[in-house]
Coordinates of C-alpha atoms in Angstrom, one line a residue:
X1 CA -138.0 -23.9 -36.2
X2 CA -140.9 -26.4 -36.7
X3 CA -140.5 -27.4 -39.8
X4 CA -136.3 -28.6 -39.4
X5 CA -134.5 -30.6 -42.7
X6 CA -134.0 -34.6 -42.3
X7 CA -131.8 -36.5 -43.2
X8 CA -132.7 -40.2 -44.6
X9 CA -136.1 -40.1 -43.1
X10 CA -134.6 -39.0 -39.7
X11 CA -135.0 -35.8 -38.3
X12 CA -131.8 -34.1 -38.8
X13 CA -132.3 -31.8 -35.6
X14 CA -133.0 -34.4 -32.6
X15 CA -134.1 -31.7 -29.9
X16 CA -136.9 -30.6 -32.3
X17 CA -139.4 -32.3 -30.3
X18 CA -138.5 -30.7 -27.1
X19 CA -138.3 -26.9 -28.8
X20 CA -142.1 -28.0 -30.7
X21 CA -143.4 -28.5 -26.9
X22 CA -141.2 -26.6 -24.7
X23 CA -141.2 -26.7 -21.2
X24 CA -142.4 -23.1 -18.8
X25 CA -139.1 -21.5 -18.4
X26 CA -138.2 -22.3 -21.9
X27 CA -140.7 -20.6 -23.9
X28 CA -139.6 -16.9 -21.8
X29 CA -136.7 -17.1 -24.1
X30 CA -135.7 -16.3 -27.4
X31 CA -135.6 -19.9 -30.1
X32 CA -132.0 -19.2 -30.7
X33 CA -131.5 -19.3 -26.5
X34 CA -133.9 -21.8 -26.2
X35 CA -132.2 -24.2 -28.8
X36 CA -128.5 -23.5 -27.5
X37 CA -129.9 -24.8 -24.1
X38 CA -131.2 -28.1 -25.8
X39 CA -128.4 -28.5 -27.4
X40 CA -126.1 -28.3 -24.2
X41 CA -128.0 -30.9 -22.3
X42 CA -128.2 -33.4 -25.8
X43 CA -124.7 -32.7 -25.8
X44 CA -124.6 -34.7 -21.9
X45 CA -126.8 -37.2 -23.4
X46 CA -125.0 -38.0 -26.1
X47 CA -121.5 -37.9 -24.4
X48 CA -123.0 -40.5 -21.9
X49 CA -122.7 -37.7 -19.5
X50 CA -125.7 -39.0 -16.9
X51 CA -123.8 -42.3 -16.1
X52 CA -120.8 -40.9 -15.6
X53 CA -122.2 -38.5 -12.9
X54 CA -124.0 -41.6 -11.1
X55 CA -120.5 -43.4 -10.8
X56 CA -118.7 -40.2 -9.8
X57 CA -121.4 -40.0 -7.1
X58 CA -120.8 -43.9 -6.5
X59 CA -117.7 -43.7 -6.0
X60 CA -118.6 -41.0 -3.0
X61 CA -120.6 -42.4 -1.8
X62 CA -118.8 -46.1 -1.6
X63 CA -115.5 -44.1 -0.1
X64 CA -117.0 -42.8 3.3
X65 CA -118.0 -46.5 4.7
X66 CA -114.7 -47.7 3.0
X67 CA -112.8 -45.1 5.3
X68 CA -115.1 -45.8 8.1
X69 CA -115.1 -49.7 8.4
X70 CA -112.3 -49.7 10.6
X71 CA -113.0 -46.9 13.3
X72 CA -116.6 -48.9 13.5
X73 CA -114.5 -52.3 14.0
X74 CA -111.8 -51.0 16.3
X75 CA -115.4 -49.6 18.2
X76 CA -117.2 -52.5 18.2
X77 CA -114.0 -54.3 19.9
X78 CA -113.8 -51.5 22.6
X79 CA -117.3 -52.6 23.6
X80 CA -116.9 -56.2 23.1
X81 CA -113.7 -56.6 25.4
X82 CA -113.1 -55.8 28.7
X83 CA -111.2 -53.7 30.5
X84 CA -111.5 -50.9 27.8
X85 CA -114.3 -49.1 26.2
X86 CA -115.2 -47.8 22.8
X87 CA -113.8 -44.4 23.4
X88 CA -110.8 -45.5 25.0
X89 CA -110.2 -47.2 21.8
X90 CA -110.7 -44.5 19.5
X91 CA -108.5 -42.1 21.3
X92 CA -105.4 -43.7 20.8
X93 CA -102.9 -41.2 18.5
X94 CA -103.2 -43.7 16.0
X95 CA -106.4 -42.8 15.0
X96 CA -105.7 -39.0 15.0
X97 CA -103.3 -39.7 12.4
X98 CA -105.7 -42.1 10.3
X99 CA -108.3 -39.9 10.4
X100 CA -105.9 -37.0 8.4
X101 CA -105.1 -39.4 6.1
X102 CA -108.4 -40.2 5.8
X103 CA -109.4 -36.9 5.6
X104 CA -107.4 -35.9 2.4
X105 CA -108.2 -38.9 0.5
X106 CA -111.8 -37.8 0.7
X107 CA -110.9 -34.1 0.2
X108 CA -109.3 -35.7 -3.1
X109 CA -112.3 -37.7 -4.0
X110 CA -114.4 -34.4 -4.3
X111 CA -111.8 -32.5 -6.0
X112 CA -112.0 -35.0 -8.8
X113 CA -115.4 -35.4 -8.8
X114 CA -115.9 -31.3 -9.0
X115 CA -113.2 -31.5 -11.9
X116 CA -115.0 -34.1 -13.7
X117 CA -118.8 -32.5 -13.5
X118 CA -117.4 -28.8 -14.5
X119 CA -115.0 -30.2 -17.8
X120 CA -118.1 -32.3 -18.7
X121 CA -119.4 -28.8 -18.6
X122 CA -117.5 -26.7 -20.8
X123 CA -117.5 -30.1 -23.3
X124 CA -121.2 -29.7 -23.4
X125 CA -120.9 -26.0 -24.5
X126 CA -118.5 -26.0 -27.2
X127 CA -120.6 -29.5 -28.2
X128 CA -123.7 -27.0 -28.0
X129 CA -121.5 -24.0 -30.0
X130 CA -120.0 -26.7 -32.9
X131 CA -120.6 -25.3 -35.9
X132 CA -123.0 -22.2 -34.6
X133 CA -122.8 -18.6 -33.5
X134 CA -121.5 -18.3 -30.0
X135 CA -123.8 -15.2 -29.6
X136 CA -127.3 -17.5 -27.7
X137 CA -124.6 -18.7 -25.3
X138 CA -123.1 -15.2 -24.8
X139 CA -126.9 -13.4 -24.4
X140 CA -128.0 -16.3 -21.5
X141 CA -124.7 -16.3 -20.2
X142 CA -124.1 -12.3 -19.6
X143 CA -127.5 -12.1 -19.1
X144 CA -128.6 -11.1 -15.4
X145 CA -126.2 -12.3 -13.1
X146 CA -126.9 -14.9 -10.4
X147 CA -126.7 -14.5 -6.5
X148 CA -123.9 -13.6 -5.4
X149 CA -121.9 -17.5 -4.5
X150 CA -120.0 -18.1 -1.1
X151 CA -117.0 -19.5 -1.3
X152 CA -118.3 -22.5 -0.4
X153 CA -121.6 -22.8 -2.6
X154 CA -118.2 -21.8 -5.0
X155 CA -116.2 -25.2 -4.0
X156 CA -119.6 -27.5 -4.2
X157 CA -120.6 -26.3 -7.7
X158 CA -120.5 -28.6 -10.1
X159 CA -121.0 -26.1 -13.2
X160 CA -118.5 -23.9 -13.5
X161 CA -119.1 -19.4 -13.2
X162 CA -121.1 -17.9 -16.1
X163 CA -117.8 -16.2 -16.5
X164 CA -115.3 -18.9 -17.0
X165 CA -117.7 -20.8 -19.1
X166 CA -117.9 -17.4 -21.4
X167 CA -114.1 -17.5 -21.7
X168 CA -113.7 -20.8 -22.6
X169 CA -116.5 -20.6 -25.1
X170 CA -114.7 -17.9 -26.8
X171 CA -111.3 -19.2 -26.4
X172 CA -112.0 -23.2 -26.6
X173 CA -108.2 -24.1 -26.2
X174 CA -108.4 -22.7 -22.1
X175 CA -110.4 -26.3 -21.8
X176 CA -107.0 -27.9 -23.0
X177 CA -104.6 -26.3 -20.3
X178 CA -103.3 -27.8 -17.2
X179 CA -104.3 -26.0 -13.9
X180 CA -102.7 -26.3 -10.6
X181 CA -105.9 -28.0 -9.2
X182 CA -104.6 -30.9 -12.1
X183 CA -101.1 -30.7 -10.9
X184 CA -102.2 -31.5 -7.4
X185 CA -104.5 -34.3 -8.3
X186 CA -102.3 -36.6 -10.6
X187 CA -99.2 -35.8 -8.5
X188 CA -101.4 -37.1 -5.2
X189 CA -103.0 -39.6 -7.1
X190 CA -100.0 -41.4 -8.6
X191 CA -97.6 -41.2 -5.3
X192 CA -100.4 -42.9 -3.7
X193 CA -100.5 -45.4 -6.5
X194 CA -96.6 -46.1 -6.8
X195 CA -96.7 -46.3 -2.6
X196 CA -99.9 -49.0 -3.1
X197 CA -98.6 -50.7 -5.7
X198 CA -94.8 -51.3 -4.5
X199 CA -95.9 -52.8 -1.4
X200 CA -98.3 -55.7 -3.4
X201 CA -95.7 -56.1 -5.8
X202 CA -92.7 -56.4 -2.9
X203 CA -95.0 -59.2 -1.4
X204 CA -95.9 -61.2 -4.6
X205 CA -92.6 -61.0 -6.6
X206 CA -89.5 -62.1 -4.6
X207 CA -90.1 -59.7 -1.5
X208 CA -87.3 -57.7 -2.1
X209 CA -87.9 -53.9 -2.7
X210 CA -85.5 -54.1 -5.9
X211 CA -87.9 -56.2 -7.9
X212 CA -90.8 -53.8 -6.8
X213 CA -89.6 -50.9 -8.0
X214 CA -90.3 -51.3 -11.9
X215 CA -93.5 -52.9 -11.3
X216 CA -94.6 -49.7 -9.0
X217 CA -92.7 -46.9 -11.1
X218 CA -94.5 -48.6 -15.0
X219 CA -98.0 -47.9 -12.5
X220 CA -97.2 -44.6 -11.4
X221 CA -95.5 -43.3 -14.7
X222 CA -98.6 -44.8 -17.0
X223 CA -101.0 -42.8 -15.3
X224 CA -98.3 -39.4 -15.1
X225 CA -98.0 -40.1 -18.5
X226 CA -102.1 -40.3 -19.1
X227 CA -103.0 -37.7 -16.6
X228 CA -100.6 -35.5 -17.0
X229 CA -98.3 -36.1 -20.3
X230 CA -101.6 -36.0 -22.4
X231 CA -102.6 -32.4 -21.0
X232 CA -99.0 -30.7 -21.6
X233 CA -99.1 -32.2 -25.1
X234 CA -102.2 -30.7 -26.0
X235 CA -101.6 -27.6 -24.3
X236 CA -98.4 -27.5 -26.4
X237 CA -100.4 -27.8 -29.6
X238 CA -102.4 -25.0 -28.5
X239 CA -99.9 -22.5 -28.2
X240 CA -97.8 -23.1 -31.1
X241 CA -98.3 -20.1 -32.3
X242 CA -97.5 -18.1 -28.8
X243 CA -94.5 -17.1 -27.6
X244 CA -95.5 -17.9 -23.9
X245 CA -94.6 -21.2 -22.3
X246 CA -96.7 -23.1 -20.1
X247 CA -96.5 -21.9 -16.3
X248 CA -93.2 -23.3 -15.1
X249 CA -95.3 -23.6 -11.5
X250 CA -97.4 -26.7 -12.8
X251 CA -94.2 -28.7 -12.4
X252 CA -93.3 -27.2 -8.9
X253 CA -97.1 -28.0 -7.6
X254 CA -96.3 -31.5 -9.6
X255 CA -93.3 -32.1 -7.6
X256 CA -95.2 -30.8 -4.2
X257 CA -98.5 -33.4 -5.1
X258 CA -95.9 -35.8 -4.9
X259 CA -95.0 -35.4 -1.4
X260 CA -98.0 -35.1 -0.3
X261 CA -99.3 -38.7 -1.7
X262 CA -96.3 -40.6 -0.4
X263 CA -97.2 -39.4 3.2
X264 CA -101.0 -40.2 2.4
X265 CA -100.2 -44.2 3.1
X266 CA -103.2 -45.5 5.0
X267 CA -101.2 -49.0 5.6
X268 CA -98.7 -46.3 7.2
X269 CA -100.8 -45.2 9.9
X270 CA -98.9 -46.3 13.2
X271 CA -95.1 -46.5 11.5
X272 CA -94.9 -42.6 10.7
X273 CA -91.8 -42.4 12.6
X274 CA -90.1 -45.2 9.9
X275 CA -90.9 -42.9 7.3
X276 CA -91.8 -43.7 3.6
X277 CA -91.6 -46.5 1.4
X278 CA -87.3 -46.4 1.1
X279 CA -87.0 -44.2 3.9
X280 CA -87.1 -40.6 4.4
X281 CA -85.0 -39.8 1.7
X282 CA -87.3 -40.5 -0.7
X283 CA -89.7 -37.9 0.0
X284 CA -87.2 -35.1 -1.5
X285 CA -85.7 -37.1 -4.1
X286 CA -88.6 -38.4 -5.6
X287 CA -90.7 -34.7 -6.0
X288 CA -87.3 -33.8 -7.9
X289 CA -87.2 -36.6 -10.0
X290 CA -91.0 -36.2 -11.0
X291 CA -90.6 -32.2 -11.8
X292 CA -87.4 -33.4 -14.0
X293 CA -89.7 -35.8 -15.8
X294 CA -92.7 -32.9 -16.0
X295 CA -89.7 -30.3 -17.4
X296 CA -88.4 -32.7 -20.4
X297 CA -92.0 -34.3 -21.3
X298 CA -93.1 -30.1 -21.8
X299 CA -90.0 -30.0 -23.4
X300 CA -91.0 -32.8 -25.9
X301 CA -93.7 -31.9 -26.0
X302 CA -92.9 -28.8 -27.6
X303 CA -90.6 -30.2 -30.2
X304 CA -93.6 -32.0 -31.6
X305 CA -96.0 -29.1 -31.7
X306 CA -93.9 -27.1 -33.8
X307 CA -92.6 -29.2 -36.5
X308 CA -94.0 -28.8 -39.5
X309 CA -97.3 -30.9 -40.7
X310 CA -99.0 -30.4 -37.5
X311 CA -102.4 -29.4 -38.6
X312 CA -104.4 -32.6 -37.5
X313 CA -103.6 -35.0 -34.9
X314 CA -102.9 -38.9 -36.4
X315 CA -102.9 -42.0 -34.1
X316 CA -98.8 -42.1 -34.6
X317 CA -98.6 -39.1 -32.5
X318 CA -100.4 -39.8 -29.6
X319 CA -99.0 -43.5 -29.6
X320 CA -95.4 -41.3 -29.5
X321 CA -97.0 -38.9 -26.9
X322 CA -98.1 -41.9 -24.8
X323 CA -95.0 -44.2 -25.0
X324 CA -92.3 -41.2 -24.6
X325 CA -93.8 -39.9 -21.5
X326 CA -94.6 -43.5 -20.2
X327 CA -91.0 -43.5 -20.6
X328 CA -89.8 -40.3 -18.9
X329 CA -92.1 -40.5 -15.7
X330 CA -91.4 -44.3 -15.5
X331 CA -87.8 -43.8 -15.6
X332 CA -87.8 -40.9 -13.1
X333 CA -89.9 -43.1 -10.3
X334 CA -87.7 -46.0 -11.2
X335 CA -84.1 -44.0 -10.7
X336 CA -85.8 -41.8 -7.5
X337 CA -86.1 -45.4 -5.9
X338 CA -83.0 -47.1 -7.2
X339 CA -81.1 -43.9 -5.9
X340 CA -82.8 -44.2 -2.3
X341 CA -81.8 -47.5 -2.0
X342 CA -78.4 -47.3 -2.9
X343 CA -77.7 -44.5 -0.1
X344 CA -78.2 -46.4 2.9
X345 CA -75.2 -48.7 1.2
X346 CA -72.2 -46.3 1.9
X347 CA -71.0 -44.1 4.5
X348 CA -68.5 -41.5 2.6
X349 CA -69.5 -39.7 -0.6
X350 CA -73.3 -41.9 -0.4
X351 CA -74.7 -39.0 -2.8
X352 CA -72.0 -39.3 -5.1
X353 CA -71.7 -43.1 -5.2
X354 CA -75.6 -44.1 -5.1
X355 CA -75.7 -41.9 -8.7
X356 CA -73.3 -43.7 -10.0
X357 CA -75.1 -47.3 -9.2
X358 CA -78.2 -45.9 -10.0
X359 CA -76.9 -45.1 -13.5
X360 CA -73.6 -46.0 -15.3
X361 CA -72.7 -48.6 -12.8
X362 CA -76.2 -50.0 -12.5
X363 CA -77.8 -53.9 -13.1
X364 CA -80.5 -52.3 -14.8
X365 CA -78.7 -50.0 -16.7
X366 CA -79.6 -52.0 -20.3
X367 CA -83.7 -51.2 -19.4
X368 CA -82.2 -47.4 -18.8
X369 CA -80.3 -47.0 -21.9
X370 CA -82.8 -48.4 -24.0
X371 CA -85.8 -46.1 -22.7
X372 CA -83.5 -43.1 -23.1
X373 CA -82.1 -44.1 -27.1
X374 CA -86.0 -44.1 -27.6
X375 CA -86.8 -40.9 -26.5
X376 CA -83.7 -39.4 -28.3
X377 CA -85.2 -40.6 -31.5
X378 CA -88.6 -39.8 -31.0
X379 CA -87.0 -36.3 -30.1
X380 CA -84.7 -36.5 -33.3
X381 CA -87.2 -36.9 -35.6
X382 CA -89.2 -33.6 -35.3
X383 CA -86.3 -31.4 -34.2
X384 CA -85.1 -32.0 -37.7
X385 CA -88.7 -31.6 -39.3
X386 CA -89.4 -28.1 -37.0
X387 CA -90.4 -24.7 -38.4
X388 CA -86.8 -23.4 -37.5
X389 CA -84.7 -22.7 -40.7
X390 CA -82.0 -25.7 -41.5
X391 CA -79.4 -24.0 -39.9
X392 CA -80.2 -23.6 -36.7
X393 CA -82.2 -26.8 -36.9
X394 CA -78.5 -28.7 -37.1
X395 CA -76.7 -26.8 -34.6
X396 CA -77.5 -29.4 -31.9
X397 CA -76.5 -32.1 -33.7
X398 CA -73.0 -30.1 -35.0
X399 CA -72.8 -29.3 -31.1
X400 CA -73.1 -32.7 -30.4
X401 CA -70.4 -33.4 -33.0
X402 CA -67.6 -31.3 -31.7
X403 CA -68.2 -31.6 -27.9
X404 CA -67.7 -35.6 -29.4
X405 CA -64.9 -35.2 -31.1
X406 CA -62.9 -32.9 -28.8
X407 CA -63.2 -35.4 -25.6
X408 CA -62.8 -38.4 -27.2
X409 CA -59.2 -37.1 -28.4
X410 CA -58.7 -35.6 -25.3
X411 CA -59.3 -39.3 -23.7
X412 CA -56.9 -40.8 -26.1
X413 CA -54.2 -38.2 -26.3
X414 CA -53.7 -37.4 -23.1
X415 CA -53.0 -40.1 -20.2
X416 CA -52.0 -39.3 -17.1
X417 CA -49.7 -41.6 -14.8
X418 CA -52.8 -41.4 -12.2
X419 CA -55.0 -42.9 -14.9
X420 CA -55.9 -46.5 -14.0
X421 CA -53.8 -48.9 -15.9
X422 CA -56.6 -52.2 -15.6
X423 CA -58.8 -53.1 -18.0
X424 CA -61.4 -52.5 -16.1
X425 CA -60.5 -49.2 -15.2
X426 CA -60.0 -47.8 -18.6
X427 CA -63.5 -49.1 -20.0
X428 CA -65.2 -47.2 -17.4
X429 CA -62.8 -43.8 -17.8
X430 CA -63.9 -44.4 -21.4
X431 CA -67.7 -44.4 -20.3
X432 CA -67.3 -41.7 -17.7
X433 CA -65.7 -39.8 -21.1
X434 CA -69.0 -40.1 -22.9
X435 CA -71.1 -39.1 -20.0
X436 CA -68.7 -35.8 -19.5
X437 CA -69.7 -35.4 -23.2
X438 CA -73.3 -35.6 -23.4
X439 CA -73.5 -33.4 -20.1
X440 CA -71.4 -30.4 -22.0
X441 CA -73.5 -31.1 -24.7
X442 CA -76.8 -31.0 -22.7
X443 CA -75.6 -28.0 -20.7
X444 CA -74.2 -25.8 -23.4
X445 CA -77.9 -26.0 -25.4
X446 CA -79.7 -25.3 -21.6
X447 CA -77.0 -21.9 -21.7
X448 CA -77.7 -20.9 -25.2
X449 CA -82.1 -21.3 -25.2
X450 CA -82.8 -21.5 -21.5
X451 CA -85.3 -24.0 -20.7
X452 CA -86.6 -24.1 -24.4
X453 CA -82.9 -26.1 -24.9
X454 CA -83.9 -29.0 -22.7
X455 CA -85.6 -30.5 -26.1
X456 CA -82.6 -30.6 -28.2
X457 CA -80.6 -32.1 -25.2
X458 CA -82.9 -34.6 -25.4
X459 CA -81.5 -35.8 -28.4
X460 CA -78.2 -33.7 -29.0
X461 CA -76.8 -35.1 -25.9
X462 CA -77.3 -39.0 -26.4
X463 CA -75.7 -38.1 -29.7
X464 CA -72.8 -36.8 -28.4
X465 CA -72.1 -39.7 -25.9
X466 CA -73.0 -42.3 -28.2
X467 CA -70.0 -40.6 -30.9
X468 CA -67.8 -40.5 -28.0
X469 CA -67.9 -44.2 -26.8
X470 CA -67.9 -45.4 -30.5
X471 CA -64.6 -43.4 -31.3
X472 CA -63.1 -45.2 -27.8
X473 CA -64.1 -48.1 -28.9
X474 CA -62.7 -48.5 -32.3
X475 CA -59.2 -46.9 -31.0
X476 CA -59.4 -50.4 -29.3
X477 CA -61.1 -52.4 -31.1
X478 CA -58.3 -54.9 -31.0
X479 CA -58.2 -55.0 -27.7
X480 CA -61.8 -56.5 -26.9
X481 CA -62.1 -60.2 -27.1
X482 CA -66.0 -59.6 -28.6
X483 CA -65.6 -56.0 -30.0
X484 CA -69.5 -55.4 -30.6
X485 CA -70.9 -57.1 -28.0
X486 CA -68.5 -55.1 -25.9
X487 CA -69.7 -51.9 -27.9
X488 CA -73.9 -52.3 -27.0
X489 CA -73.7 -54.0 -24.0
X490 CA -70.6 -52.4 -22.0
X491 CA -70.1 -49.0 -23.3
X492 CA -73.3 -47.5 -24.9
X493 CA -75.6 -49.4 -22.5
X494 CA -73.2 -47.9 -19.1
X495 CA -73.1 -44.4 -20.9
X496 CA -76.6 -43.5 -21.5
X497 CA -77.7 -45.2 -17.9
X498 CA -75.5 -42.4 -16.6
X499 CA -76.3 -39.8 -19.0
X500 CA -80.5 -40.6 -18.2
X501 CA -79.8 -39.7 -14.4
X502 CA -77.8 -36.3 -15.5
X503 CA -80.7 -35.6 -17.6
X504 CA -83.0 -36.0 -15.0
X505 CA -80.9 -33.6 -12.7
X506 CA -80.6 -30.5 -15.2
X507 CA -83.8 -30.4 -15.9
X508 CA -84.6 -29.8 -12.5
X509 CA -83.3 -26.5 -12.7
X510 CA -83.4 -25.8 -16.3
X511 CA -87.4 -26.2 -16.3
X512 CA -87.6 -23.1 -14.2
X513 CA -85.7 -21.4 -16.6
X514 CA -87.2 -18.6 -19.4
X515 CA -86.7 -19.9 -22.6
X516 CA -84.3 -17.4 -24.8
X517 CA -82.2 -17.5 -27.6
X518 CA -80.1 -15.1 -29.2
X519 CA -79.9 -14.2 -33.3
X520 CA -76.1 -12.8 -32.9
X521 CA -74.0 -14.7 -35.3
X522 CA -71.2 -14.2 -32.9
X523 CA -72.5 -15.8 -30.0
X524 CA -74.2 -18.7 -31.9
X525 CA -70.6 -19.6 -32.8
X526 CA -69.1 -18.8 -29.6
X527 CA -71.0 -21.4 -27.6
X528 CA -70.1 -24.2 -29.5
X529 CA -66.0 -23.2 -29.3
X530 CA -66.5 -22.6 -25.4
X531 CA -68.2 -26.1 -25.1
X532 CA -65.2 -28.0 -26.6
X533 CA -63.1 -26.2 -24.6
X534 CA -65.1 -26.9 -21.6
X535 CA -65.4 -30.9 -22.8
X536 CA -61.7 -30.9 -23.0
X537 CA -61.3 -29.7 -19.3
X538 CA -64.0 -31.9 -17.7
X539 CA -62.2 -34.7 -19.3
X540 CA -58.8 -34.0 -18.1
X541 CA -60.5 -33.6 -14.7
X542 CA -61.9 -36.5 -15.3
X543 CA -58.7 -38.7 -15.6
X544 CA -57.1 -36.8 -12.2
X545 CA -60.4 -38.0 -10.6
X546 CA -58.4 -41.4 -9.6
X547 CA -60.7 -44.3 -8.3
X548 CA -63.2 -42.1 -6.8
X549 CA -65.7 -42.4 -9.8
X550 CA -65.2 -45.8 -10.8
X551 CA -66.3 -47.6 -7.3
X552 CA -63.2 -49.2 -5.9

């Protein structure tokens, strides 16, 4: 091992030195043990390793007087005035209920810390293992086993069990899969964040909550996207060629995280009984709206990792992977708060009418419309290029198609004296049309694969509105004083707003589905049929509705 190969004058083999004088405990083992160890702790040198464990322990270390500076003020005042004391100070409920709050933000602080020193970890042994026998590592690591750890000598570890770092060793692609411990920090993490971030941005911008709400949701959803987004993707990649999807539980303990970081609000403390940020309502619908997101972004994410040409990552994809999920979480946070706000504004049906302002009917419904018509593409693009064969790689879109076709003659054939005569009326009836359409579409592909059909809806149902409204819209083209105009910014832009929130709402559900799919020719055909039928009757439904979908 002395005499190692260079490379341009430079030894190829930097740890040489270290194995030429070793130090005690080194030279008891074998050189093929004693050169995997070197090459593990270069591998922490080299990754830069050493200063990220000094600002992981900085940032420790700078939280506790953070969290204590005001319990030592609100002290220092209880000796200072009169009439009360110190303890009579600290007593009062409200620091009970800071010092919980306080209490899990530091419990958080070591949870990511510990997750941060063990990955660094396992990075350091398959950086160790690159490109050479696995069997050093296996010898030290099966060796004889350590003392026996307590469960909390467990919890304060920063290297992970001899065991766990075998498996991963052997099966490098466990290092790429979300854990529950990482659904519970990012969920945590990025409620706090939205919470934080809403409130600074409600006091800068106009002061209105309204204006807020992107600002906060963009924060939040960039670091979903990041934290989370990033890890399904590559976990996706992973298991292309397995038949088992991810654990369906991530996004439950996702939603959960959630609703635990909106009621961590230190600038709460004292106003509990007001609830959180948009009142109480927001601490179920926002949870939902983030294990929607969680459900299609594993659901994209799988498209991607099993079209064809997926051998090597390129910079195009994870600029996709990035922007898409950006979009879904963003747009999840941003419709969770738009819908909270909206119910305190009516009295009957407030469930019911705050959807329909939060999506078809809502001022921001262009921003809506345009995030969803870009993740339809991006979800186009490799349904079409997947590893399914070409037929049953166009039966969304041919879906699609029909369930189009049948409600938009349905809509124009059929008009029932309780159908609204105004204009105003019948351009929204036509938009509600296109909704019903994309929702068929989107729940007859959930019936037909399970939760492995929440992809293809991604795209399929957009499709399917967008054909409907265009079809209403040239039957009256004459009848529009600026026809396209009219077309993007009335019809299509009001249609996908609505169609994001239903979306958002089946997959919910549909995430906690089994994926399936059935190879019977017969019932391949048979859903398609039964979902223009069942377009055809949620449209006449839909113009015996009266006024009570279109807000008047």
């Amino acid at each position: 091992m002395r005499g190692g190969p260079r490379a341009g004058g430079v030894r190829a083999r930097p740890w040489q030195p270290l194995l030429d004088h070793p130090a005690a405990g080194i030279r008891l083992l074998r050189d093929e043990e004693a050169e995997a160890i070197v090459r593990h702790e270069m591998g922490h040198i080299a990754a830069g390793d050493v200063t990220l464990v000094w600002l992981t322990r900085g940032v420790w270390w700078a939280l506790l007087p953070v969290l204590l500076v005001a319990p030592f003020v609100a002290a220092v005042q209880g000796w200072r005035w009169e009439h009360t004391t110190p303890w009579r100070m600290l007593s009062h409920p409200f620091w009970a209920e800071y010092g919980v709050r306080a209490l899990v933000l530091a419990v958080i602080a070591v949870l990511v810390a510990q997750m941060i020193m063990r990955s660094r970890e396992h990075e350091a042994d398959l950086t160790a293992a690159r490109g050479q026998s696995v069997a050093p590592w296996e010898a030290l690591l099966a060796g004889p086993r350590p003392a026996e750890r307590t469960w909390h000598d467990t919890a304060r570890a920063n290297h992970p069990t001899h065991q766990r770092r075998l498996t991963v060793l052997r099966d490098p692609h466990l290092q790429l899969r979300p854990t529950v411990l990482d659904a519970l920090v990012v969920g945590l993490l990025a409620a706090v964040l939205l919470d934080s971030v809403d409130g600074l941005a409600t006091l800068l911008l106009t002061g209105t909550s309204w204006s807020a709400a992107p600002v906060s949701a963009l924060t939040a959803g960039l670091l979903l996207a990041v934290g989370w987004g990033f890890a399904v993707w590559r976990d996706a990649r992973a298991r292309q060629a397995e038949t088992v999807p991810p654990s369906r539980w991530l996004h439950l303990a996702l939603g959960v995280s959630t609703a635990a970081g909106l009621l961590v609000r230190l600038q709460g403390t004292g106003i509990t009984e007001e609830g959180t940020m948009r009142g109480w309502p927001l601490l179920i619908v926002l949870p939902l709206a983030v294990v929607g997101a969680a459900a299609l972004s594993s659901a994209f994410a799988g498209l991607w990792s099993r079209r064809r040409g997926t051998e090597h990552t390129t910079s195009r994809e994870r600029l996709t992977m990035l922007v898409v999920n950006t979009l879904l979480f963003t747009g999840a946070l941003w419709l969770a708060m738009d819908f909270c706000l909206f119910l305190r504004l009516f009295d009957a049906a407030p469930v019911l009418n705050a959807a329909l302002l939060a999506g078809p009917y809502s001022p921001s419904s262009a921003h809506k419309a345009a995030a969803l018509a870009v993740i339809a593409v991006s979800a186009a693009w490799p349904a079409l290029r997947g590893t399914h064969p070409r037929g049953h790689r166009g039966r969304p879109a041919l879906t699609a198609v029909g369930v189009a076709i049948a409600s938009a003659a349905t809509r124009l054939a059929y008009r029932p004296t309780a159908t609204a005569a105004d204009w105003t009326g019948t351009w929204r009836l036509d938009v509600l049309t296109a909704l019903c359409a994309g929702t068929v579409c989107a729940v007859t592909l959930i019936a037909l694969r399970g939760s492995g059909g929440l992809g293809h809806a991604l795209y399929a149902a957009p499709m399917a509105t967008v054909l409907t409204v265009t079809v209403l819209w040239a039957a009256r083209f004459g009848s529009w004083k600026h026809p396209f105009e009219a077309w993007g910014t009335v019809l299509v832009e009001s249609s996908l707003a609505g169609l994001a929130v239903v979306l958002l709402a089946l997959a919910v559900p549909a995430g906690q589905l089994p994926a399936w799919g059935s190879t019977r020719r017969e019932v391949n055909i048979a859903v398609p049929v039964l979902a223009v039928i069942t377009a055809v009757a949620a449209v006449l439904a839909l113009q015996h509705s009266g006024n009570v979908l279109l807000l008047r």
